Amino acid sequence: MSFRNQNTYEVMVREGEGSAFHSRFERAVERFEQSLEVVTRYDSIVDGRPMSNGKYLRDTSPMDTGLVLGEFSSGGEQEAAAAIDAARRAFVTWSVMDLDKRLAIFRKAAEIMRRELFELAAAICYDDGKNRYEAVGEVDEAIDFISYYTEQMELNDGFREKRPPAYDDESPISVMRPYGVWAVVCPFNFPIAITTGMLTAAIITGNTAVLKPSTVAPLGVHMVYDVYERAGIPPGVINLLSGPGSTAGQALVSSERIDGIAFTGSKEVGYRLLASSLRQYPIPVITEMGGKNPAIVTDKADLAKAVAGVASSAFGFGGQKCSACSRAYVHELIYDEFMVNLLRQVSRMKVGDPREKDTYMGPVIHQKAVDDYLSYADLARRDGVVHLGGERLGGELSKGYYVQPTVVGSLPESHRLIKNELFLPFLCVQRFTDLKDAVRRANDVDYGLTSGIYSRDPEEVRYFFENMEAGVCYANRARGATTAAMVGAQPFGGWKGSGSTGTGSGTALYLTQYMKQQSRTTVH
Ligand code: NAD
């Protein structure tokens, strides 16, 4: 195995290139800003050609709603049908393309992304409001997905293997065959990384795809398409269907002519897609959904690590990660000390323009997120104690969707702020006295994506790992209590209402979900 995580910031700092990291990002931001002087129109792309019905949706930046990032085609049934047709035609040759030839295209795509890493990062800084470290980290993750999946396809010879013969005259083999056309439906919060992860897994295994961006942050998805086109993906292998979930998305996923759905997004939409899996034939539906991720801090914790990990997981990208830490269960004996340190750390986090070097938290994604935030803050004031935050930021920042990181305590355990995914910079801190009770409460939600514990006691860590109902668990991680999974190292997938397959992305197993097994036995 030669796979290595991209990890751009850490590598550049280690190699004394820290200032180049900043200057390259800043130059990319300047170039991106210049490109906004003309408003670009982005059409759907079918069979390698633009397609539009003449309707467009304006996409603006959450950091400053006066910045128009483009006008994106608002497709519907007609475009969805054309995209599926194109994908079906392309499947005929793509699905049988020689593996080495196919993989060469993916190596090229990873190379292009590496070369254009800062350009891609600048675009998602504008479209999603990510700070530079998070934006570069997201592109890193996309490169990691392509490199890791390419290596796994090669190492496993396309998942073709000889089987032990039951009779001397038989030669059985198992081959994995692509399903056909996949609908790949993307969330707003990782338009480059998650799009690349799902899309790459679908097409590297020989399927073709219709890619549906979120209308909230479509730009990164168009850029991923563009990278693959320049890497040499034949027309029709990826088709991009631009438009809202209720029209374009719905037309795509309800078509009888798709063979699989890969979806990352909310539980509400994901559950509907899962329920629709039974058609003329059952189709695979891979869903990765929300989280309500807990961190448990016991009285045997290293407090500095716990505070750092909880703060970064709760407020990195404004809590808008599926893996964001939204609940902390803290042992009664250290609760006060933990709180003092946490509040000190969080109040030092700079909220502001994500283009600036020292900004920790940029804006939230849209007006509805601000409205939700304010109503949750009211609820928290009514039913608990708001220790920090709870307000929208004004002045210069009123041009975007900026809110304060919020820390809430003393809510009743059954409260909806404790049970429901909020997807905002909102952390609820609760007390506990017994670890078993903390784990039980941590598990008592519909979700099971990520979780963390801070304890120096191996027995406590063992209890946590064995009893936590979550696909991704961490112990004593200062770089993130519940976030910061790396491709390859941490298979990433949710249990319970967070995911439907029980298999994490960034693994060979994940790839095999995009294929169906065929047993071939020849008698000689
Ligand atoms: P969302 O469910 O609102 O939208 C996701 C995608 O589904 C968008 O492209 C949207 O247009 C499309 N869509 C909406 N309705 C549709 C329909 N009826 N038919 C077809 N497509 C439809 O989610 P979001 O707000 O973009 O993303 C945030 C959610 O995603 C959060 O719940 C978060 O936890 C989750 N998420 C999960 C993971 C994970 O790996 N588990 C990763 C990132 C985000």
Coordinates of C-alpha atoms and ligand atoms in Angstrom, one line a residue:
M1 CA 0.0 0.0 0.0
S2 CA 1.4 3.4 -0.9
F3 CA -1.6 5.5 -0.1
R4 CA -0.8 8.6 2.0
N5 CA -3.3 11.2 3.1
Q6 CA -2.9 14.5 1.3
N7 CA -2.9 16.6 4.6
T8 CA -1.7 19.8 2.8
Y9 CA -1.6 22.2 5.8
E10 CA 0.3 19.9 8.1
V11 CA 2.7 18.8 5.4
M12 CA 3.4 22.4 4.3
V13 CA 4.0 23.6 7.9
R14 CA 6.3 20.6 8.6
E15 CA 8.3 21.4 5.5
G16 CA 8.6 25.1 6.4
E17 CA 6.1 26.1 3.7
G18 CA 3.5 27.5 6.1
S19 CA 3.7 31.0 4.6
A20 CA 3.4 29.6 1.1
F21 CA 0.1 27.9 2.2
H22 CA -1.3 31.3 3.0
S23 CA 0.0 33.1 0.0
R24 CA -1.2 30.4 -2.4
F25 CA -4.7 30.5 -0.8
E26 CA -4.8 34.3 -0.9
R27 CA -3.8 34.4 -4.5
A28 CA -6.5 31.9 -5.4
V29 CA -9.0 34.0 -3.5
E30 CA -8.0 37.1 -5.6
R31 CA -8.3 35.2 -8.8
F32 CA -11.7 33.8 -7.7
E33 CA -12.9 37.3 -6.8
Q34 CA -11.8 38.6 -10.2
S35 CA -13.8 35.8 -11.9
L36 CA -17.0 37.1 -10.2
E37 CA -16.9 40.3 -12.2
V38 CA -18.9 38.5 -14.9
V39 CA -21.8 36.4 -13.6
T40 CA -21.3 32.9 -15.1
R41 CA -24.2 30.7 -16.0
Y42 CA -23.8 27.0 -15.2
D43 CA -26.0 24.6 -17.2
S44 CA -26.8 21.0 -16.5
I45 CA -24.3 18.8 -18.5
V46 CA -25.7 15.8 -20.4
D47 CA -23.5 13.6 -22.6
G48 CA -20.7 16.2 -22.2
R49 CA -22.9 19.1 -23.5
P50 CA -24.6 21.9 -21.7
M51 CA -28.4 21.6 -21.3
S52 CA -30.8 24.1 -19.9
N53 CA -34.5 24.9 -20.0
G54 CA -33.8 28.6 -19.6
K55 CA -34.6 28.8 -15.9
Y56 CA -31.7 29.7 -13.5
L57 CA -31.2 30.0 -9.8
R58 CA -28.8 32.7 -8.5
D59 CA -26.2 31.4 -6.0
T60 CA -24.8 33.9 -3.6
S61 CA -22.1 33.7 -0.9
P62 CA -23.2 33.2 2.7
M63 CA -20.2 35.4 3.7
D64 CA -21.7 38.4 1.8
T65 CA -25.0 37.9 0.1
G66 CA -24.1 40.7 -2.4
L67 CA -21.5 38.4 -4.0
V68 CA -23.2 36.4 -6.8
L69 CA -21.3 33.2 -7.5
G70 CA -23.2 32.2 -10.5
E71 CA -26.5 31.3 -12.0
F72 CA -27.2 27.6 -12.0
S73 CA -29.7 25.9 -14.3
S74 CA -32.9 24.8 -12.6
G75 CA -33.6 21.6 -14.3
G76 CA -36.5 19.2 -14.0
E77 CA -38.0 16.1 -15.5
Q78 CA -36.8 16.7 -19.0
E79 CA -33.1 17.2 -18.1
A80 CA -33.3 14.3 -15.6
A81 CA -34.6 11.9 -18.4
A82 CA -31.9 13.1 -20.8
A83 CA -29.2 12.7 -18.3
I84 CA -30.3 9.2 -17.4
D85 CA -30.5 8.3 -21.2
A86 CA -26.9 9.6 -21.7
A87 CA -25.7 7.6 -18.7
R88 CA -27.3 4.4 -19.9
R89 CA -25.7 4.8 -23.3
A90 CA -22.2 5.5 -21.8
F91 CA -22.5 2.5 -19.5
V92 CA -22.3 0.1 -22.5
T93 CA -18.6 0.9 -23.1
W94 CA -17.5 2.3 -19.8
S95 CA -18.5 -0.7 -17.8
V96 CA -16.3 -3.0 -19.9
M97 CA -13.3 -0.6 -20.2
D98 CA -10.0 -2.2 -19.4
L99 CA -9.3 -1.6 -15.7
D100 CA -5.8 -0.1 -16.1
K101 CA -7.1 2.3 -18.7
R102 CA -10.0 3.3 -16.5
L103 CA -7.8 3.8 -13.4
A104 CA -5.4 6.0 -15.4
I105 CA -8.2 8.6 -15.7
F106 CA -8.6 8.7 -11.9
R107 CA -4.9 9.1 -11.4
K108 CA -5.1 12.1 -13.7
A109 CA -8.1 13.5 -11.9
A110 CA -6.2 13.3 -8.6
E111 CA -3.2 15.0 -10.2
I112 CA -5.4 17.9 -11.5
M113 CA -7.0 18.4 -8.1
R114 CA -3.6 18.5 -6.5
R115 CA -2.5 21.1 -8.9
E116 CA -5.6 23.2 -8.5
L117 CA -6.1 22.6 -4.8
F118 CA -6.1 26.2 -3.7
E119 CA -8.5 27.3 -6.6
L120 CA -11.0 24.6 -5.5
A121 CA -10.5 25.6 -1.8
A122 CA -11.1 29.3 -2.6
A123 CA -14.4 28.4 -4.4
I124 CA -15.8 26.5 -1.4
C125 CA -14.7 29.2 0.9
Y126 CA -17.0 31.5 -1.0
D127 CA -19.8 29.1 -1.7
D128 CA -19.9 27.3 1.7
G129 CA -18.2 29.9 4.0
K130 CA -15.5 27.5 5.1
N131 CA -12.3 29.0 6.5
R132 CA -9.1 28.3 4.6
Y133 CA -8.0 25.4 6.7
E134 CA -11.3 23.6 6.4
A135 CA -11.6 24.4 2.7
V136 CA -8.1 23.1 1.9
G137 CA -8.9 20.1 4.1
E138 CA -12.0 19.4 2.1
V139 CA -10.1 19.3 -1.2
D140 CA -7.5 17.1 0.5
E141 CA -10.2 14.7 1.4
A142 CA -11.5 14.6 -2.2
I143 CA -7.9 13.8 -3.5
D144 CA -7.6 11.1 -0.8
F145 CA -10.9 9.5 -1.9
I146 CA -9.7 9.3 -5.6
S147 CA -6.2 8.0 -4.7
Y148 CA -7.5 5.5 -2.1
Y149 CA -10.2 4.1 -4.3
T150 CA -7.8 3.9 -7.3
E151 CA -5.3 1.9 -5.2
Q152 CA -8.0 -0.4 -3.8
M153 CA -9.4 -1.2 -7.3
E154 CA -5.9 -2.0 -8.4
L155 CA -4.9 -4.1 -5.3
N156 CA -8.1 -6.1 -5.6
D157 CA -7.9 -6.5 -9.4
G158 CA -11.3 -4.9 -9.7
F159 CA -12.6 -7.3 -7.0
R160 CA -12.2 -10.4 -9.2
E161 CA -11.0 -13.4 -7.3
K162 CA -10.5 -17.1 -7.8
R163 CA -12.6 -19.2 -5.4
P164 CA -11.6 -22.6 -3.9
P165 CA -13.0 -25.3 -6.3
A166 CA -15.4 -27.8 -4.8
Y167 CA -14.7 -30.3 -7.5
D168 CA -11.4 -31.0 -9.4
D169 CA -12.9 -30.2 -12.8
E170 CA -14.3 -26.8 -11.8
S171 CA -12.6 -23.4 -12.0
P172 CA -14.9 -20.9 -10.0
I173 CA -14.2 -17.2 -9.8
S174 CA -16.1 -14.4 -8.3
V175 CA -16.4 -11.1 -10.2
M176 CA -18.0 -7.9 -9.1
R177 CA -20.1 -6.2 -11.8
P178 CA -21.4 -2.6 -11.9
Y179 CA -25.1 -2.1 -11.5
G180 CA -25.6 0.5 -14.2
V181 CA -26.7 4.2 -13.7
W182 CA -26.4 5.7 -10.2
A183 CA -28.1 8.9 -9.0
V184 CA -25.5 10.6 -6.9
V185 CA -27.2 13.2 -4.7
C186 CA -25.0 15.7 -2.8
P187 CA -25.3 17.7 0.4
F188 CA -24.4 21.4 0.6
N189 CA -21.7 21.0 3.3
F190 CA -19.0 19.1 1.5
P191 CA -19.6 19.9 -2.2
I192 CA -16.2 18.7 -3.2
A193 CA -15.2 16.0 -0.8
I194 CA -18.4 14.1 -0.4
T195 CA -19.4 14.6 -4.1
T196 CA -16.0 13.2 -5.1
G197 CA -16.3 10.3 -2.6
M198 CA -19.7 9.1 -3.8
L199 CA -19.1 9.8 -7.5
T200 CA -15.7 8.3 -7.6
A201 CA -16.9 5.1 -5.9
A202 CA -19.8 4.8 -8.4
I203 CA -17.8 5.4 -11.6
I204 CA -14.5 3.7 -10.7
T205 CA -16.4 0.5 -10.3
G206 CA -17.7 0.7 -13.8
N207 CA -21.1 2.4 -13.3
T208 CA -22.1 5.7 -14.9
A209 CA -23.7 8.5 -12.9
V210 CA -26.1 11.4 -12.8
L211 CA -24.8 13.9 -10.3
K212 CA -27.2 16.2 -8.5
P213 CA -25.7 19.1 -6.6
S214 CA -27.4 20.9 -3.7
T215 CA -28.8 24.3 -4.9
V216 CA -27.3 25.9 -1.8
A217 CA -23.7 25.2 -2.8
P218 CA -23.5 23.9 -6.3
L219 CA -20.3 25.4 -7.5
G220 CA -17.9 22.8 -6.0
V221 CA -19.9 20.0 -7.7
H222 CA -19.5 21.7 -11.1
M223 CA -15.8 22.0 -10.4
V224 CA -15.5 18.3 -9.6
Y225 CA -17.3 17.6 -12.9
D226 CA -14.9 19.8 -14.7
V227 CA -11.8 18.1 -13.2
Y228 CA -13.1 14.7 -14.3
E229 CA -13.9 16.0 -17.8
R230 CA -10.3 17.3 -18.2
A231 CA -9.0 14.0 -16.8
G232 CA -10.6 12.3 -19.8
I233 CA -13.8 10.7 -18.5
P234 CA -15.8 10.0 -21.6
P235 CA -19.0 12.0 -22.2
G236 CA -22.0 10.5 -20.6
V237 CA -20.2 8.7 -17.8
I238 CA -20.9 11.6 -15.5
N239 CA -23.9 13.8 -16.2
L240 CA -24.6 16.8 -14.0
L241 CA -28.3 17.6 -13.3
S242 CA -28.5 21.0 -11.8
G243 CA -31.7 22.0 -9.9
P244 CA -33.7 21.8 -6.7
G245 CA -34.3 18.6 -4.8
S246 CA -38.1 18.9 -5.2
T247 CA -37.9 19.0 -9.0
A248 CA -34.6 17.8 -10.5
G249 CA -33.7 15.6 -7.6
Q250 CA -37.2 14.1 -7.3
A251 CA -37.4 13.4 -11.1
L252 CA -34.0 11.7 -10.9
V253 CA -34.5 9.5 -7.9
S254 CA -38.0 8.4 -8.8
S255 CA -37.0 7.3 -12.3
E256 CA -37.5 3.5 -13.0
R257 CA -34.3 3.8 -15.2
I258 CA -31.7 4.3 -12.5
D259 CA -30.0 1.3 -10.9
G260 CA -28.8 2.7 -7.6
I261 CA -28.9 5.8 -5.4
A262 CA -26.0 7.2 -3.5
F263 CA -27.2 10.0 -1.2
T264 CA -25.7 12.1 1.5
G265 CA -28.0 14.5 3.3
S266 CA -30.7 14.8 5.8
K267 CA -32.5 11.9 7.5
E268 CA -35.8 13.1 6.2
V269 CA -34.8 12.9 2.6
G270 CA -32.7 9.8 3.1
Y271 CA -35.5 7.8 4.7
R272 CA -37.8 8.7 1.7
L273 CA -35.2 7.4 -0.7
L274 CA -34.7 4.2 1.3
A275 CA -38.4 3.6 1.3
S276 CA -38.4 3.9 -2.5
S277 CA -35.8 1.2 -3.1
L278 CA -38.4 -1.4 -4.1
R279 CA -39.2 -0.9 -7.8
Q280 CA -39.5 -3.4 -10.6
Y281 CA -36.4 -4.8 -9.0
P282 CA -35.0 -3.7 -5.6
I283 CA -32.2 -1.1 -6.2
P284 CA -29.3 -0.4 -3.8
V285 CA -29.7 2.9 -1.9
I286 CA -26.6 4.0 0.0
T287 CA -27.6 6.8 2.4
E288 CA -25.3 8.7 4.8
M289 CA -27.5 11.0 6.9
G290 CA -27.4 13.2 10.0
G291 CA -25.8 13.0 13.4
K292 CA -26.3 14.1 17.0
N293 CA -22.8 13.3 18.0
P294 CA -21.8 13.1 21.7
A295 CA -18.5 13.6 23.5
I296 CA -18.1 12.1 27.0
V297 CA -15.6 13.7 29.4
T298 CA -15.0 11.7 32.5
D299 CA -13.4 12.7 35.7
K300 CA -10.3 10.9 34.5
A301 CA -9.9 13.0 31.4
D302 CA -7.0 15.2 30.3
L303 CA -9.1 18.4 30.4
A304 CA -6.9 20.3 27.9
K305 CA -7.4 17.7 25.3
A306 CA -11.1 17.4 26.0
V307 CA -11.7 21.2 25.8
A308 CA -9.7 21.4 22.6
G309 CA -11.5 18.4 21.0
V310 CA -15.0 19.4 22.0
A311 CA -14.6 23.0 21.0
S312 CA -13.2 22.2 17.5
S313 CA -15.8 19.5 16.8
A314 CA -18.7 21.7 17.9
F315 CA -17.7 24.9 16.1
G316 CA -15.5 23.8 13.2
F317 CA -17.4 24.9 10.0
G318 CA -20.1 26.4 12.3
G319 CA -21.3 23.0 13.5
Q320 CA -22.5 22.2 9.9
K321 CA -20.7 18.8 9.7
C322 CA -22.6 15.6 10.0
S323 CA -20.0 14.6 12.5
A324 CA -20.1 17.9 14.5
C325 CA -20.2 17.5 18.3
S326 CA -23.5 18.7 19.5
R327 CA -23.7 17.2 23.0
A328 CA -21.1 17.0 25.7
Y329 CA -21.7 14.8 28.7
V330 CA -19.3 16.0 31.4
H331 CA -18.6 14.3 34.8
E332 CA -20.1 16.2 37.7
L333 CA -16.7 16.5 39.5
I334 CA -15.0 18.3 36.6
Y335 CA -18.0 20.0 35.1
D336 CA -17.3 23.5 36.4
E337 CA -13.6 23.4 35.5
F338 CA -14.4 22.1 32.0
M339 CA -17.0 24.8 31.5
V340 CA -14.7 27.6 32.5
N341 CA -12.0 26.4 30.1
L342 CA -14.4 25.6 27.3
L343 CA -16.1 29.0 27.5
R344 CA -12.7 30.7 27.5
Q345 CA -11.6 28.8 24.5
V346 CA -14.8 29.3 22.5
S347 CA -14.9 33.0 23.3
R348 CA -11.5 33.3 21.7
M349 CA -12.6 31.7 18.4
K350 CA -12.9 34.5 15.8
V351 CA -16.1 34.6 13.9
G352 CA -15.9 36.5 10.7
D353 CA -15.0 36.6 7.1
P354 CA -13.7 33.1 6.2
R355 CA -11.2 34.5 3.8
E356 CA -9.2 36.0 6.7
K357 CA -6.3 34.0 8.1
D358 CA -7.4 34.0 11.7
T359 CA -11.1 33.3 11.2
Y360 CA -12.2 30.2 12.9
M361 CA -15.9 30.3 12.1
G362 CA -17.4 31.8 9.0
P363 CA -21.1 32.3 8.3
V364 CA -23.8 29.6 8.5
I365 CA -25.2 28.6 5.1
H366 CA -28.4 30.6 4.6
Q367 CA -31.1 32.7 6.1
K368 CA -33.1 29.7 7.2
A369 CA -30.1 28.5 9.2
V370 CA -30.0 31.9 10.9
D371 CA -33.7 31.8 11.6
D372 CA -33.5 28.3 13.0
Y373 CA -30.5 29.3 15.1
L374 CA -32.4 32.2 16.7
S375 CA -35.4 30.1 17.5
Y376 CA -33.2 27.4 19.0
A377 CA -31.4 30.1 21.1
D378 CA -34.8 31.3 22.4
L379 CA -35.8 27.7 23.3
A380 CA -32.4 27.3 25.1
R381 CA -33.0 30.5 27.1
R382 CA -36.5 29.3 28.0
D383 CA -35.6 25.7 29.0
G384 CA -31.9 25.8 30.0
V385 CA -29.0 28.2 30.5
V386 CA -27.2 29.9 27.6
H387 CA -23.6 30.3 28.8
L388 CA -22.3 31.8 25.6
G389 CA -23.7 33.1 22.3
G390 CA -27.2 32.9 21.0
E391 CA -27.1 36.0 18.9
R392 CA -26.7 37.0 15.2
L393 CA -23.7 39.2 14.6
G394 CA -24.4 42.6 13.2
G395 CA -22.3 45.6 11.9
E396 CA -20.0 44.7 9.1
L397 CA -21.1 41.1 9.4
S398 CA -24.7 41.7 8.8
K399 CA -24.0 41.4 5.1
G400 CA -23.7 37.6 5.6
Y401 CA -25.1 34.9 7.8
Y402 CA -22.9 35.2 10.9
V403 CA -24.0 33.9 14.3
Q404 CA -22.2 33.3 17.6
P405 CA -20.9 29.9 18.7
T406 CA -23.4 28.9 21.4
V407 CA -22.9 26.8 24.5
V408 CA -26.0 25.7 26.4
G409 CA -26.3 23.9 29.7
S410 CA -29.0 22.5 32.1
L411 CA -31.5 21.3 29.5
P412 CA -33.9 18.5 30.4
E413 CA -32.5 15.3 28.8
S414 CA -35.6 14.8 26.7
H415 CA -35.4 18.3 25.2
R416 CA -35.6 18.6 21.4
L417 CA -32.3 20.5 21.3
I418 CA -30.7 17.4 22.9
K419 CA -32.4 14.9 20.6
N420 CA -32.6 16.5 17.2
E421 CA -29.9 17.4 14.7
L422 CA -29.6 21.2 14.6
F423 CA -26.7 21.5 12.1
L424 CA -25.6 24.8 13.6
P425 CA -22.9 26.1 16.0
F426 CA -24.8 24.9 19.0
L427 CA -23.4 22.7 21.8
C428 CA -25.4 21.3 24.7
V429 CA -23.3 20.4 27.8
Q430 CA -24.9 18.0 30.3
R431 CA -23.7 16.6 33.6
F432 CA -23.3 13.0 34.6
T433 CA -22.1 11.0 37.5
D434 CA -21.9 7.4 36.2
L435 CA -20.3 6.5 32.9
K436 CA -22.8 3.8 32.1
D437 CA -25.6 6.4 32.4
A438 CA -23.6 8.8 30.2
V439 CA -23.2 6.2 27.5
R440 CA -26.9 5.3 27.7
R441 CA -27.9 9.0 27.3
A442 CA -25.4 9.5 24.6
N443 CA -27.0 6.6 22.7
D444 CA -30.6 7.7 23.4
V445 CA -31.1 9.5 20.1
D446 CA -32.1 8.4 16.6
Y447 CA -28.6 8.9 15.2
G448 CA -25.4 6.9 15.5
L449 CA -22.7 8.6 13.4
T450 CA -19.7 9.7 15.5
S451 CA -18.8 9.9 19.2
G452 CA -15.8 10.6 21.5
I453 CA -14.6 10.0 25.0
Y454 CA -11.9 11.6 27.1
S455 CA -10.6 9.4 29.8
R456 CA -7.1 8.2 30.9
D457 CA -8.7 5.0 32.2
P458 CA -8.4 2.2 29.6
E459 CA -11.4 0.4 31.2
E460 CA -13.6 3.4 30.7
V461 CA -12.4 3.7 27.1
R462 CA -13.1 0.0 26.5
Y463 CA -16.6 0.3 28.0
F464 CA -17.2 3.3 25.7
F465 CA -16.0 1.5 22.5
E466 CA -18.0 -1.6 23.3
N467 CA -21.3 0.2 24.1
M468 CA -21.4 3.2 21.9
E469 CA -23.9 2.9 19.1
A470 CA -21.9 4.9 16.5
G471 CA -20.0 4.0 13.4
V472 CA -17.0 6.2 14.2
C473 CA -15.6 6.4 17.7
Y474 CA -12.6 8.3 19.1
A475 CA -10.8 8.3 22.4
N476 CA -8.7 11.3 23.7
R477 CA -8.5 13.1 20.4
A478 CA -7.6 16.7 20.8
R479 CA -7.8 17.4 17.1
G480 CA -11.5 16.6 17.2
A481 CA -13.8 14.9 19.7
T482 CA -16.1 13.6 17.0
T483 CA -14.8 15.2 13.7
A484 CA -11.8 15.0 11.5
A485 CA -12.0 11.5 10.1
M486 CA -9.3 10.8 7.5
V487 CA -9.8 8.7 4.4
G488 CA -8.3 5.3 4.8
A489 CA -7.6 5.6 8.5
Q490 CA -11.2 6.1 9.7
P491 CA -13.9 4.3 7.8
F492 CA -16.8 6.8 7.9
G493 CA -20.4 5.7 8.1
G494 CA -23.3 5.9 10.4
W495 CA -25.4 3.5 12.4
K496 CA -29.1 3.7 13.2
G497 CA -30.7 6.8 11.6
S498 CA -27.3 8.1 10.4
G499 CA -26.7 5.6 7.7
S500 CA -28.2 2.5 6.0
T501 CA -25.4 0.3 5.0
G502 CA -23.2 -0.3 8.1
T503 CA -20.2 0.2 5.9
G504 CA -17.9 3.3 6.0
S505 CA -16.6 5.3 3.1
G506 CA -12.9 5.3 2.5
T507 CA -12.7 1.5 2.5
A508 CA -12.6 -1.3 -0.1
L509 CA -15.9 -2.6 1.4
Y510 CA -17.5 0.8 0.5
L511 CA -16.6 0.3 -3.1
T512 CA -18.1 -3.2 -3.3
Q513 CA -21.5 -1.7 -2.5
Y514 CA -21.6 -0.2 -6.0
M515 CA -21.2 -3.6 -7.6
K516 CA -23.1 -6.9 -7.6
Q517 CA -21.4 -10.2 -7.3
Q518 CA -21.4 -12.8 -10.1
S519 CA -20.1 -16.2 -9.5
R520 CA -18.6 -17.8 -12.7
T521 CA -17.8 -21.5 -12.8
T522 CA -16.3 -23.2 -15.8
V523 CA -16.0 -27.0 -16.0
H524 CA -13.0 -28.2 -17.9
Ligands
NAD1 P1 -30.7 17.7 2.3 O1 -31.3 16.4 2.7 O2 -31.6 18.9 2.5 O3 -30.3 17.7 0.8 C1 -29.3 16.8 0.3 C2 -29.5 16.7 -1.2 O4 -30.8 16.0 -1.4 C3 -29.6 18.0 -2.0 O5 -28.9 17.8 -3.2 C4 -31.1 18.2 -2.2 O6 -31.3 19.0 -3.3 C5 -31.5 16.8 -2.4 N1 -32.9 16.5 -2.2 C6 -33.8 17.2 -1.4 N2 -35.0 16.7 -1.5 C7 -35.0 15.7 -2.5 C8 -35.9 14.8 -3.1 N3 -37.2 14.8 -2.7 N4 -35.5 14.0 -4.0 C9 -34.2 13.9 -4.4 N5 -33.2 14.7 -3.9 C10 -33.6 15.6 -2.9 O7 -29.4 17.9 3.1 P2 -28.4 19.1 3.2 O8 -29.0 20.2 4.0 O9 -27.8 19.5 1.9 O10 -27.2 18.5 4.0 C11 -27.1 18.5 5.4 C12 -27.5 17.1 5.9 O11 -26.6 16.2 5.4 C13 -27.3 17.0 7.4 O12 -28.4 16.3 8.0 C14 -26.0 16.3 7.6 O13 -25.9 15.6 8.8 C15 -26.1 15.4 6.4 N6 -24.7 14.9 6.1 C16 -24.4 13.6 6.4 C17 -23.1 13.2 6.1 C18 -22.7 11.7 6.4 O14 -21.7 11.3 5.9 N7 -23.4 11.0 7.2 C19 -22.2 14.0 5.5 C20 -22.6 15.3 5.2 C21 -23.9 15.7 5.5

